[in-house]
Coordinates of C-alpha atoms in Angstrom, one line a residue:
X1 CA 0.0 0.0 0.0
X2 CA 3.1 2.3 0.2
X3 CA 6.3 2.9 -1.6
X4 CA 9.0 2.2 1.0
X5 CA 11.9 2.9 -1.4
X6 CA 10.5 6.1 -2.8
X7 CA 9.6 7.4 0.6
X8 CA 13.0 6.5 1.9
X9 CA 14.7 8.5 -0.9
X10 CA 12.6 11.5 0.0
X11 CA 13.5 11.3 3.7
X12 CA 17.1 10.8 2.9
X13 CA 17.0 13.9 0.7
X14 CA 15.6 15.9 3.7
X15 CA 18.4 14.6 5.9
X16 CA 20.9 16.6 4.0
X17 CA 19.0 19.8 4.4
X18 CA 18.4 19.9 8.2
X19 CA 20.3 19.5 11.5
X20 CA 17.2 18.2 13.3
X21 CA 17.3 14.5 14.4
X22 CA 15.4 12.1 12.2
X23 CA 14.3 8.7 13.3
X24 CA 12.4 6.4 11.0
X25 CA 10.1 3.4 11.6
X26 CA 10.0 1.3 8.5
X27 CA 7.5 -1.6 9.1
X28 CA 7.0 -4.4 6.7
X29 CA 9.7 -7.0 7.1
X30 CA 11.8 -7.9 4.1
X31 CA 9.6 -5.9 1.7
X32 CA 11.0 -2.6 3.2
X33 CA 14.6 -3.7 3.6
X34 CA 15.8 -1.7 0.5
X35 CA 14.2 1.4 2.0
X36 CA 16.0 0.7 5.3
X37 CA 19.3 0.4 3.5
X38 CA 18.7 3.8 1.8
X39 CA 18.0 5.4 5.2
X40 CA 21.0 3.8 6.9
X41 CA 23.3 5.0 4.1
X42 CA 22.0 8.5 4.7
X43 CA 22.8 8.3 8.4
X44 CA 19.2 7.9 9.6
X45 CA 18.5 5.5 12.4
X46 CA 15.6 3.1 11.5
X47 CA 13.4 0.9 13.7
X48 CA 10.9 -1.8 13.0
X49 CA 8.1 -0.2 15.1
X50 CA 7.2 3.4 16.2
X51 CA 7.4 2.6 19.9
X52 CA 11.1 1.7 19.6
X53 CA 11.7 4.9 17.6
X54 CA 10.0 6.9 20.3
X55 CA 12.0 5.1 23.0
X56 CA 15.2 6.0 21.2
X57 CA 14.1 9.6 20.8
X58 CA 13.5 9.8 24.6
X59 CA 17.1 8.7 25.1
X60 CA 18.2 11.7 23.1
X61 CA 15.9 13.9 25.3
X62 CA 17.4 12.4 28.5
X63 CA 20.9 12.9 27.3
X64 CA 20.2 16.5 26.5
X65 CA 18.6 17.1 29.9
X66 CA 21.5 15.3 31.7
X67 CA 24.0 17.5 29.9
X68 CA 22.1 20.7 30.9
X69 CA 22.1 19.5 34.5
X70 CA 25.8 18.6 34.3
X71 CA 26.8 22.0 33.2
X72 CA 24.5 24.1 35.5
X73 CA 26.7 26.7 37.2
X74 CA 26.8 25.8 40.9
X75 CA 26.8 28.4 43.6
X76 CA 29.9 29.0 45.7
X77 CA 29.0 27.3 48.9
X78 CA 31.4 28.2 51.7
X79 CA 32.4 25.2 53.9
X80 CA 32.2 26.9 57.3
X81 CA 34.5 25.5 59.9
X82 CA 37.9 23.9 59.8
X83 CA 38.9 20.5 58.5
X84 CA 41.5 18.7 60.5
X85 CA 43.2 16.3 58.1
X86 CA 45.9 15.3 60.6
X87 CA 43.3 14.2 63.1
X88 CA 41.4 12.2 60.5
X89 CA 44.6 10.4 59.3
X90 CA 45.6 9.8 62.9
X91 CA 42.3 8.0 63.7
X92 CA 42.7 5.8 60.7
X93 CA 46.4 5.1 61.3
X94 CA 45.7 4.1 64.9
X95 CA 43.2 1.5 63.8
X96 CA 45.5 0.2 61.0
X97 CA 48.4 -0.1 63.4
X98 CA 46.2 -2.2 65.7
X99 CA 45.3 -4.5 62.8
X100 CA 41.6 -3.4 62.8
X101 CA 39.5 -3.0 59.7
X102 CA 36.6 -1.4 61.5
X103 CA 36.5 1.8 63.4
X104 CA 34.4 2.0 66.6
X105 CA 31.4 4.3 66.8
X106 CA 33.5 6.9 68.7
X107 CA 36.4 6.6 66.2
X108 CA 33.9 6.9 63.3
X109 CA 32.4 10.0 64.7
X110 CA 35.8 11.5 65.4
X111 CA 36.6 11.0 61.7
X112 CA 33.4 12.8 60.8
X113 CA 34.0 15.6 63.3
X114 CA 37.5 16.1 61.8
X115 CA 35.7 17.1 58.6
X116 CA 33.3 19.5 60.3
X117 CA 30.3 17.1 60.2
X118 CA 28.2 17.6 63.4
X119 CA 27.8 14.4 65.4
X120 CA 26.0 13.3 68.6
X121 CA 29.2 12.6 70.6
X122 CA 28.9 9.2 72.5
X123 CA 30.3 9.0 76.0
X124 CA 31.5 5.5 77.1
X125 CA 30.5 3.8 80.3
X126 CA 31.9 0.5 81.6
X127 CA 29.6 -0.1 84.6
X128 CA 25.9 0.6 85.6
X129 CA 27.0 3.3 88.0
X130 CA 29.3 4.8 85.4
X131 CA 26.4 4.9 82.9
X132 CA 24.2 6.7 85.5
X133 CA 26.9 9.3 86.1
X134 CA 27.3 10.0 82.3
X135 CA 23.5 10.1 81.8
X136 CA 23.2 12.7 84.6
X137 CA 26.0 14.8 83.0
X138 CA 24.3 14.7 79.6
X139 CA 20.8 15.3 81.1
X140 CA 17.9 13.0 80.4
X141 CA 16.6 11.7 78.1
X142 CA 19.6 9.8 76.6
X143 CA 20.3 7.1 74.0
X144 CA 22.2 4.0 75.1
X145 CA 24.1 1.7 72.7
X146 CA 26.2 -1.4 73.1
X147 CA 29.9 -0.6 72.8
X148 CA 31.6 -3.2 70.7
X149 CA 34.0 -2.8 67.7
X150 CA 32.7 -6.1 66.3
X151 CA 29.0 -5.3 66.3
X152 CA 28.4 -3.0 63.4
X153 CA 24.6 -3.2 63.3
X154 CA 23.7 -2.7 66.9
X155 CA 19.9 -3.2 66.3
X156 CA 20.6 -6.9 65.4
X157 CA 21.4 -7.6 69.0
X158 CA 18.9 -5.0 70.3
X159 CA 21.8 -2.9 71.2
X160 CA 20.1 0.5 70.9
X161 CA 17.6 1.9 73.3
X162 CA 16.1 5.4 72.9
X163 CA 14.5 7.9 75.3
X164 CA 16.1 6.5 78.5
X165 CA 14.7 8.8 81.2
X166 CA 15.8 7.7 84.7
X167 CA 18.7 6.3 86.7
X168 CA 16.8 3.1 87.3
X169 CA 16.3 2.6 83.6
X170 CA 20.0 3.2 82.9
X171 CA 21.1 0.5 85.3
X172 CA 18.6 -2.0 84.1
X173 CA 19.2 -1.4 80.4
X174 CA 23.0 -1.5 80.9
X175 CA 23.0 -4.9 82.4
X176 CA 20.3 -6.3 80.1
X177 CA 22.1 -4.9 76.9
X178 CA 25.5 -6.2 77.9
X179 CA 24.2 -9.7 78.8
X180 CA 22.2 -10.0 75.6
X181 CA 25.1 -8.9 73.4
X182 CA 27.4 -11.4 75.0
X183 CA 24.9 -14.2 74.5
X184 CA 24.1 -13.3 70.9
X185 CA 27.6 -12.4 69.9
X186 CA 30.0 -14.5 72.0
X187 CA 32.8 -13.6 69.5
X188 CA 32.6 -9.9 70.2
X189 CA 34.4 -7.8 72.7
X190 CA 31.8 -5.9 74.8
X191 CA 33.1 -2.7 76.3
X192 CA 30.0 -1.7 78.2
X193 CA 27.8 0.9 76.5
X194 CA 27.9 4.5 75.1
X195 CA 25.4 7.2 75.9
X196 CA 24.6 10.4 74.0
X197 CA 21.9 13.0 74.1
X198 CA 18.5 12.1 72.7
X199 CA 17.6 14.3 69.8
X200 CA 13.9 14.5 68.8
X201 CA 13.8 12.8 65.4
X202 CA 10.1 13.8 65.1
X203 CA 11.2 17.4 64.4
X204 CA 13.3 16.4 61.4
X205 CA 14.0 13.8 58.7
X206 CA 16.2 10.8 59.1
X207 CA 18.6 10.2 56.2
X208 CA 21.4 7.8 55.5
X209 CA 24.7 8.9 53.9
X210 CA 27.1 6.3 52.8
X211 CA 30.0 5.4 50.5
X212 CA 31.5 2.2 49.2
X213 CA 34.4 1.3 46.9
X214 CA 33.4 -0.1 43.6
X215 CA 36.0 -2.1 41.5
X216 CA 34.9 -0.3 38.3
X217 CA 33.6 3.2 39.3
X218 CA 35.8 3.7 42.4
X219 CA 34.2 5.1 45.6
X220 CA 30.5 5.8 45.1
X221 CA 28.5 8.0 47.4
X222 CA 24.9 7.4 48.4
X223 CA 22.2 9.4 50.2
X224 CA 18.7 8.2 51.0
X225 CA 15.9 7.7 53.4
X226 CA 17.5 6.6 56.7
X227 CA 16.7 5.1 60.1
X228 CA 15.7 1.5 60.7
X229 CA 13.6 1.4 57.5
X230 CA 16.5 2.4 55.2
X231 CA 16.8 -1.1 53.6
X232 CA 13.0 -1.5 53.4
X233 CA 12.3 1.7 51.6
X234 CA 15.3 1.5 49.3
X235 CA 14.9 5.2 48.5
X236 CA 18.4 6.3 47.6
X237 CA 20.5 8.3 45.1
X238 CA 24.0 7.5 44.0
X239 CA 26.7 9.9 42.8
X240 CA 30.4 9.9 42.1
X241 CA 32.4 12.2 44.4
X242 CA 33.6 14.8 44.7
X243 CA 30.3 16.7 45.1
X244 CA 29.6 20.4 44.6
X245 CA 26.4 22.3 45.4
X246 CA 24.7 21.3 42.2
X247 CA 25.3 17.6 42.5
X248 CA 24.3 17.5 46.2
X249 CA 21.0 19.3 45.4
X250 CA 20.4 16.9 42.5
X251 CA 20.8 13.9 44.8
X252 CA 18.3 15.2 47.3
X253 CA 15.8 16.2 44.7
X254 CA 15.8 12.7 43.2
X255 CA 14.6 11.1 46.4
X256 CA 11.0 10.1 46.9
X257 CA 11.1 11.6 50.4
X258 CA 12.0 15.1 49.0
X259 CA 8.6 16.5 50.0
X260 CA 9.5 15.8 53.6
X261 CA 12.7 17.8 53.3
X262 CA 10.8 20.9 52.1
X263 CA 8.1 20.7 54.8
X264 CA 5.0 18.5 54.9
X265 CA 1.7 18.9 56.7
X266 CA 2.8 21.5 59.1
X267 CA 6.3 20.2 59.7
X268 CA 9.1 22.6 59.2
X269 CA 11.4 22.3 56.1
X270 CA 14.9 21.1 57.0
X271 CA 17.9 23.4 56.5
X272 CA 18.6 22.4 52.9
X273 CA 21.7 24.7 52.6
X274 CA 23.2 23.1 55.7
X275 CA 22.3 19.6 54.5
X276 CA 24.0 20.3 51.1
X277 CA 27.1 21.5 52.9
X278 CA 27.2 18.3 55.1
X279 CA 27.0 16.2 51.9
X280 CA 29.9 18.1 50.4
X281 CA 31.9 17.5 53.6
X282 CA 31.2 13.8 53.4
X283 CA 32.4 13.9 49.8
X284 CA 35.6 15.7 51.0
X285 CA 36.1 13.0 53.6
X286 CA 35.8 10.3 51.0
X287 CA 38.1 12.0 48.6
X288 CA 40.9 12.6 51.1
X289 CA 40.8 9.1 52.7
X290 CA 41.5 6.3 50.2
X291 CA 41.7 3.8 53.1
X292 CA 38.0 4.1 53.6
X293 CA 36.3 1.0 52.1
X294 CA 32.8 1.6 53.5
X295 CA 31.2 4.5 55.4
X296 CA 27.7 5.2 56.5
X297 CA 26.1 7.7 58.8
X298 CA 22.6 6.4 59.7
X299 CA 20.6 8.1 60.9
X300 CA 21.7 11.5 59.8
X301 CA 19.1 13.8 61.3
X302 CA 18.2 16.9 59.3
X303 CA 16.1 19.6 61.0
X304 CA 15.3 23.2 60.5
X305 CA 18.2 24.0 62.9
X306 CA 20.9 21.9 61.3
X307 CA 22.2 18.4 60.6
X308 CA 23.6 15.8 63.0
X309 CA 25.0 12.3 62.5
X310 CA 23.4 10.2 65.3
X311 CA 25.4 7.1 64.4
X312 CA 28.3 6.3 62.1
X313 CA 30.2 3.2 60.9
X314 CA 33.5 3.1 59.0
X315 CA 35.2 0.0 57.5
X316 CA 38.8 0.3 56.3
X317 CA 40.4 -1.1 53.1
X318 CA 43.1 -3.5 54.4
X319 CA 45.1 -3.2 51.1
X320 CA 45.3 0.6 51.4
X321 CA 47.4 0.3 54.5
X322 CA 50.3 -1.1 52.5
X323 CA 49.7 0.1 49.0
X324 CA 50.8 3.5 47.8
X325 CA 48.4 4.3 44.9
X326 CA 48.4 7.4 42.7
X327 CA 46.6 10.3 44.5
X328 CA 42.8 10.0 44.2
X329 CA 43.1 6.8 42.2
X330 CA 40.2 5.5 44.3
X331 CA 37.9 8.1 42.6
X332 CA 36.6 8.2 39.1
X333 CA 36.7 12.0 39.1
X334 CA 39.7 14.0 40.1
X335 CA 38.8 16.4 43.0
X336 CA 39.7 20.1 42.9
X337 CA 43.5 20.3 43.1
X338 CA 44.1 22.4 46.2
X339 CA 47.8 21.8 45.9
X340 CA 47.9 24.3 42.9
X341 CA 46.6 27.2 45.0
X342 CA 49.2 29.8 45.8
X343 CA 49.7 33.6 46.1
X344 CA 52.4 35.3 43.9
X345 CA 53.6 38.9 43.6
X346 CA 53.9 40.8 40.3
X347 CA 56.8 43.1 39.5
X348 CA 54.8 46.2 40.7
X349 CA 54.2 44.5 44.1
X350 CA 50.5 43.5 43.4
X351 CA 49.5 40.3 45.1
X352 CA 47.6 37.9 42.9
X353 CA 46.1 34.5 43.7
X354 CA 46.8 31.7 41.3
X355 CA 44.5 28.7 41.4
X356 CA 42.7 26.2 39.2
X357 CA 39.5 27.4 37.7
X358 CA 36.2 25.9 38.9
X359 CA 32.6 25.9 37.6
X360 CA 31.6 28.6 40.1
X361 CA 33.9 31.0 38.3
X362 CA 31.7 31.3 35.3
X363 CA 30.5 34.8 36.0
X364 CA 34.0 36.1 36.6
X365 CA 35.2 34.3 33.4
X366 CA 32.5 36.2 31.4
X367 CA 33.7 39.4 33.0
X368 CA 37.3 38.6 32.2
X369 CA 36.5 38.3 28.5
X370 CA 34.5 41.5 28.5
X371 CA 37.6 43.3 29.7
X372 CA 39.7 42.0 26.8
X373 CA 40.0 43.9 23.5
X374 CA 39.0 42.4 20.2
X375 CA 42.7 42.0 19.4
X376 CA 43.3 40.0 22.6
X377 CA 40.3 37.9 21.9
X378 CA 41.5 37.2 18.4
X379 CA 45.0 36.3 19.5
X380 CA 43.6 33.8 22.1
X381 CA 40.6 32.2 20.2
X382 CA 41.4 32.9 16.6
X383 CA 37.9 34.2 16.0
X384 CA 35.8 37.1 17.2
X385 CA 32.4 36.9 19.0
X386 CA 30.1 39.6 20.2
X387 CA 29.4 38.0 23.6
X388 CA 30.2 34.9 25.6
X389 CA 27.5 32.3 26.4
X390 CA 27.0 29.6 29.0
X391 CA 27.8 27.0 26.4
X392 CA 31.1 28.6 25.7
X393 CA 31.9 28.8 29.4
X394 CA 31.3 25.1 30.0
X395 CA 34.2 24.4 27.7
X396 CA 36.6 26.5 29.8
X397 CA 35.2 26.5 33.4
X398 CA 34.1 22.9 33.7
X399 CA 37.3 20.8 33.5
X400 CA 38.5 17.4 34.8
X401 CA 41.8 18.5 36.4
X402 CA 43.4 15.3 35.1
X403 CA 43.8 16.0 31.4
X404 CA 42.8 19.7 31.5
X405 CA 44.1 22.4 33.8
X406 CA 43.3 26.1 33.7
X407 CA 45.1 28.4 36.2
X408 CA 43.3 31.7 36.8
X409 CA 44.8 34.8 38.3
X410 CA 42.4 36.3 40.8
X411 CA 42.4 39.8 42.4
X412 CA 40.1 41.3 45.0
X413 CA 39.2 45.0 45.0
X414 CA 36.5 46.8 47.0
X415 CA 35.3 43.4 48.4
X416 CA 34.8 41.9 44.9
X417 CA 36.8 39.2 43.2
X418 CA 38.0 39.5 39.6
X419 CA 39.8 37.3 37.2
X420 CA 42.6 39.1 35.3
X421 CA 44.2 36.2 33.4
X422 CA 44.1 32.5 32.8
X423 CA 46.7 29.9 31.5
X424 CA 45.4 26.7 30.1
X425 CA 46.8 23.2 29.6
X426 CA 45.1 20.4 27.6
X427 CA 46.9 17.0 27.8
X428 CA 46.4 13.7 26.0
X429 CA 45.2 10.7 28.0
X430 CA 48.7 9.4 28.6
X431 CA 50.1 12.8 29.8
X432 CA 52.7 12.8 27.1
X433 CA 51.7 15.9 25.1
X434 CA 49.7 19.0 25.9
X435 CA 48.5 22.2 24.4
X436 CA 49.1 25.5 26.1
X437 CA 47.5 28.9 25.9
X438 CA 47.3 32.1 28.0
X439 CA 45.0 35.1 28.1
X440 CA 45.6 38.3 30.1
X441 CA 43.1 41.1 30.4
X442 CA 44.3 44.2 28.6
X443 CA 44.7 46.4 31.7
X444 CA 47.1 43.8 33.2
X445 CA 49.3 43.1 30.2
X446 CA 52.9 44.1 30.3
X447 CA 53.1 43.6 34.1
X448 CA 54.6 40.2 34.2
X449 CA 51.3 38.3 34.7
X450 CA 51.6 36.3 31.4
X451 CA 55.1 35.2 32.3
X452 CA 53.9 34.2 35.8
X453 CA 51.1 32.1 34.5
X454 CA 53.5 30.5 32.0
X455 CA 55.9 29.5 34.7
X456 CA 53.1 28.1 36.8
X457 CA 51.7 26.0 34.0
X458 CA 55.1 24.7 33.1
X459 CA 55.7 23.6 36.7
X460 CA 52.4 21.6 36.4
X461 CA 53.8 20.1 33.2
X462 CA 56.8 18.9 35.2
X463 CA 54.6 17.3 37.9
X464 CA 52.5 15.6 35.2
X465 CA 55.6 14.3 33.4
X466 CA 54.6 16.0 30.1
X467 CA 57.0 15.4 27.2
X468 CA 55.7 18.1 24.8
X469 CA 53.5 21.1 25.0
X470 CA 52.1 22.7 21.9
X471 CA 51.0 26.3 21.5
X472 CA 50.9 28.9 18.8
X473 CA 51.2 32.6 18.5
X474 CA 50.7 35.0 15.6
X475 CA 53.7 36.4 13.8
X476 CA 52.8 40.0 15.0
X477 CA 52.2 39.0 18.6
X478 CA 55.6 40.4 19.8
X479 CA 54.7 40.5 23.5
X480 CA 54.1 36.7 23.6
X481 CA 57.1 36.0 21.5
X482 CA 59.2 37.9 24.0
X483 CA 57.7 35.8 26.8
X484 CA 58.6 32.6 25.0
X485 CA 62.1 33.7 24.3
X486 CA 62.6 34.6 27.9
X487 CA 61.6 31.0 28.7
X488 CA 64.3 29.8 26.4
X489 CA 62.0 28.7 23.6
X490 CA 63.4 28.3 20.1
X491 CA 61.5 28.7 16.8
X492 CA 60.3 25.3 15.6
X493 CA 58.3 26.4 12.6
X494 CA 57.1 29.7 11.2
X495 CA 54.8 31.0 8.5
X496 CA 53.8 34.5 7.5
X497 CA 50.9 34.3 10.0
X498 CA 51.9 31.9 12.8
X499 CA 55.0 30.9 14.8
X500 CA 55.6 27.5 16.5
X501 CA 58.2 27.4 19.3
X502 CA 60.0 24.5 21.0
X503 CA 61.7 24.3 24.4
X504 CA 63.9 21.4 25.7
X505 CA 63.7 21.2 29.5
X506 CA 66.6 19.7 31.5
X507 CA 66.1 17.1 34.2
X508 CA 66.1 19.7 36.9
X509 CA 62.7 21.1 35.8
X510 CA 61.2 17.7 34.9
X511 CA 60.2 15.0 37.4
X512 CA 61.0 12.2 35.0
X513 CA 64.5 10.9 34.5
X514 CA 64.4 11.5 30.8
X515 CA 64.8 15.0 29.3
X516 CA 61.5 16.7 28.6
X517 CA 61.0 18.8 25.5
X518 CA 58.1 21.3 25.3
X519 CA 56.8 22.7 22.1
X520 CA 54.7 25.6 23.1
X521 CA 52.5 28.0 21.1
X522 CA 51.0 30.7 23.2
X523 CA 48.3 33.2 22.3

């Protein structure tokens, strides 16, 4: 009843005139095979039913939406409070030295506290009278938990009692809890109980935050509905650390319990900003501690006033105690490289902060390009544009820090931060070759900033073990040519419009044993 070949030819002709996606459903078995071949040769995907074509189209829609979410510019969320890396490493090292793979509840909470994550601090008690004394100091009501490094899930031995409100209850529960734990877990070392203040969970939402090493994806982070029903509800979201504000919000918004977070039937909304900050701190903890094999805080109580980890459990990776892996090899995504943040001084005495760019810098990146003349823009990008867009910014502000590095020069004036220059490296997957470019705002040219950024980027090349760096400059860009010559570059190739330079570095600059040569073209 139709002409599958003639229709296919018409659709194939349309394909050459439009950028819109075309998906075809050519039904009819072998009788329409010639038409399918015509469509496939024209680069048009074909399906044997409309529902399959629609499903494929929705994959395109999901891909586009995910990319838009991925490149949303996050806010700059300050992580208030200090992070004590030395304390965190000492807690883990002490357990490893003792041959333990599991941290106690007190050690686990000490690790969380070292990263500024609020916890309900447990106080140990080794006798009924000692438990009463601690309870009176904390003030009733209190929570009592069995204290044993071998019992990870205390509820399995009925090792958690809430709302303990009197001295008599404390004495009775102490003896009953210790006796039951010894009976049900004769292999465990029972060190009495711990007590902590009883927080009203009815005023907030119980969550679970966890992490686990995956052999393929590295350490994966999870947040979901917590408490004793965490496994039953199965309401959770997964993400690869490190997190920023955008990713943390995305995890929370994907949960089925998200209406509870925003307030439900007269209950107050939880402090979302504080919850996002705590998730980011968990991400930081995971990133900086490769010895952590598993971690969970359950429940993590979120209220309108703040967020508190009521319980915590950490299991260590035994192999990490002896192995010396490449930094952050336990993660699929390289965290923000804090080691490349430093302050330098220009020739005129101006102090400038050099640091890797981050997505939150997008607004300042737009401002930087607005402060550049058409000539500076042309020398850097080889084309002119009237204005910058978010799509452009994603190419330059959203980077992986492993193959791409952009070092920005930041100044602060009148309480406002500004970018005045940026040096950029783009390496191949093996870190053997890289491209280099630098851009300095017109008002800051001729003050040594370009040379400073160049030195910094070449130092990074040395730590990466880069063999070659490519860059180009125009034949009339005398300022950049002078910078290159001062850095001992030699002309590799030259045309009437462009010049290619090469620099051979000695072993003193490079980290590898072999000599390193850098071919750099700088705009």
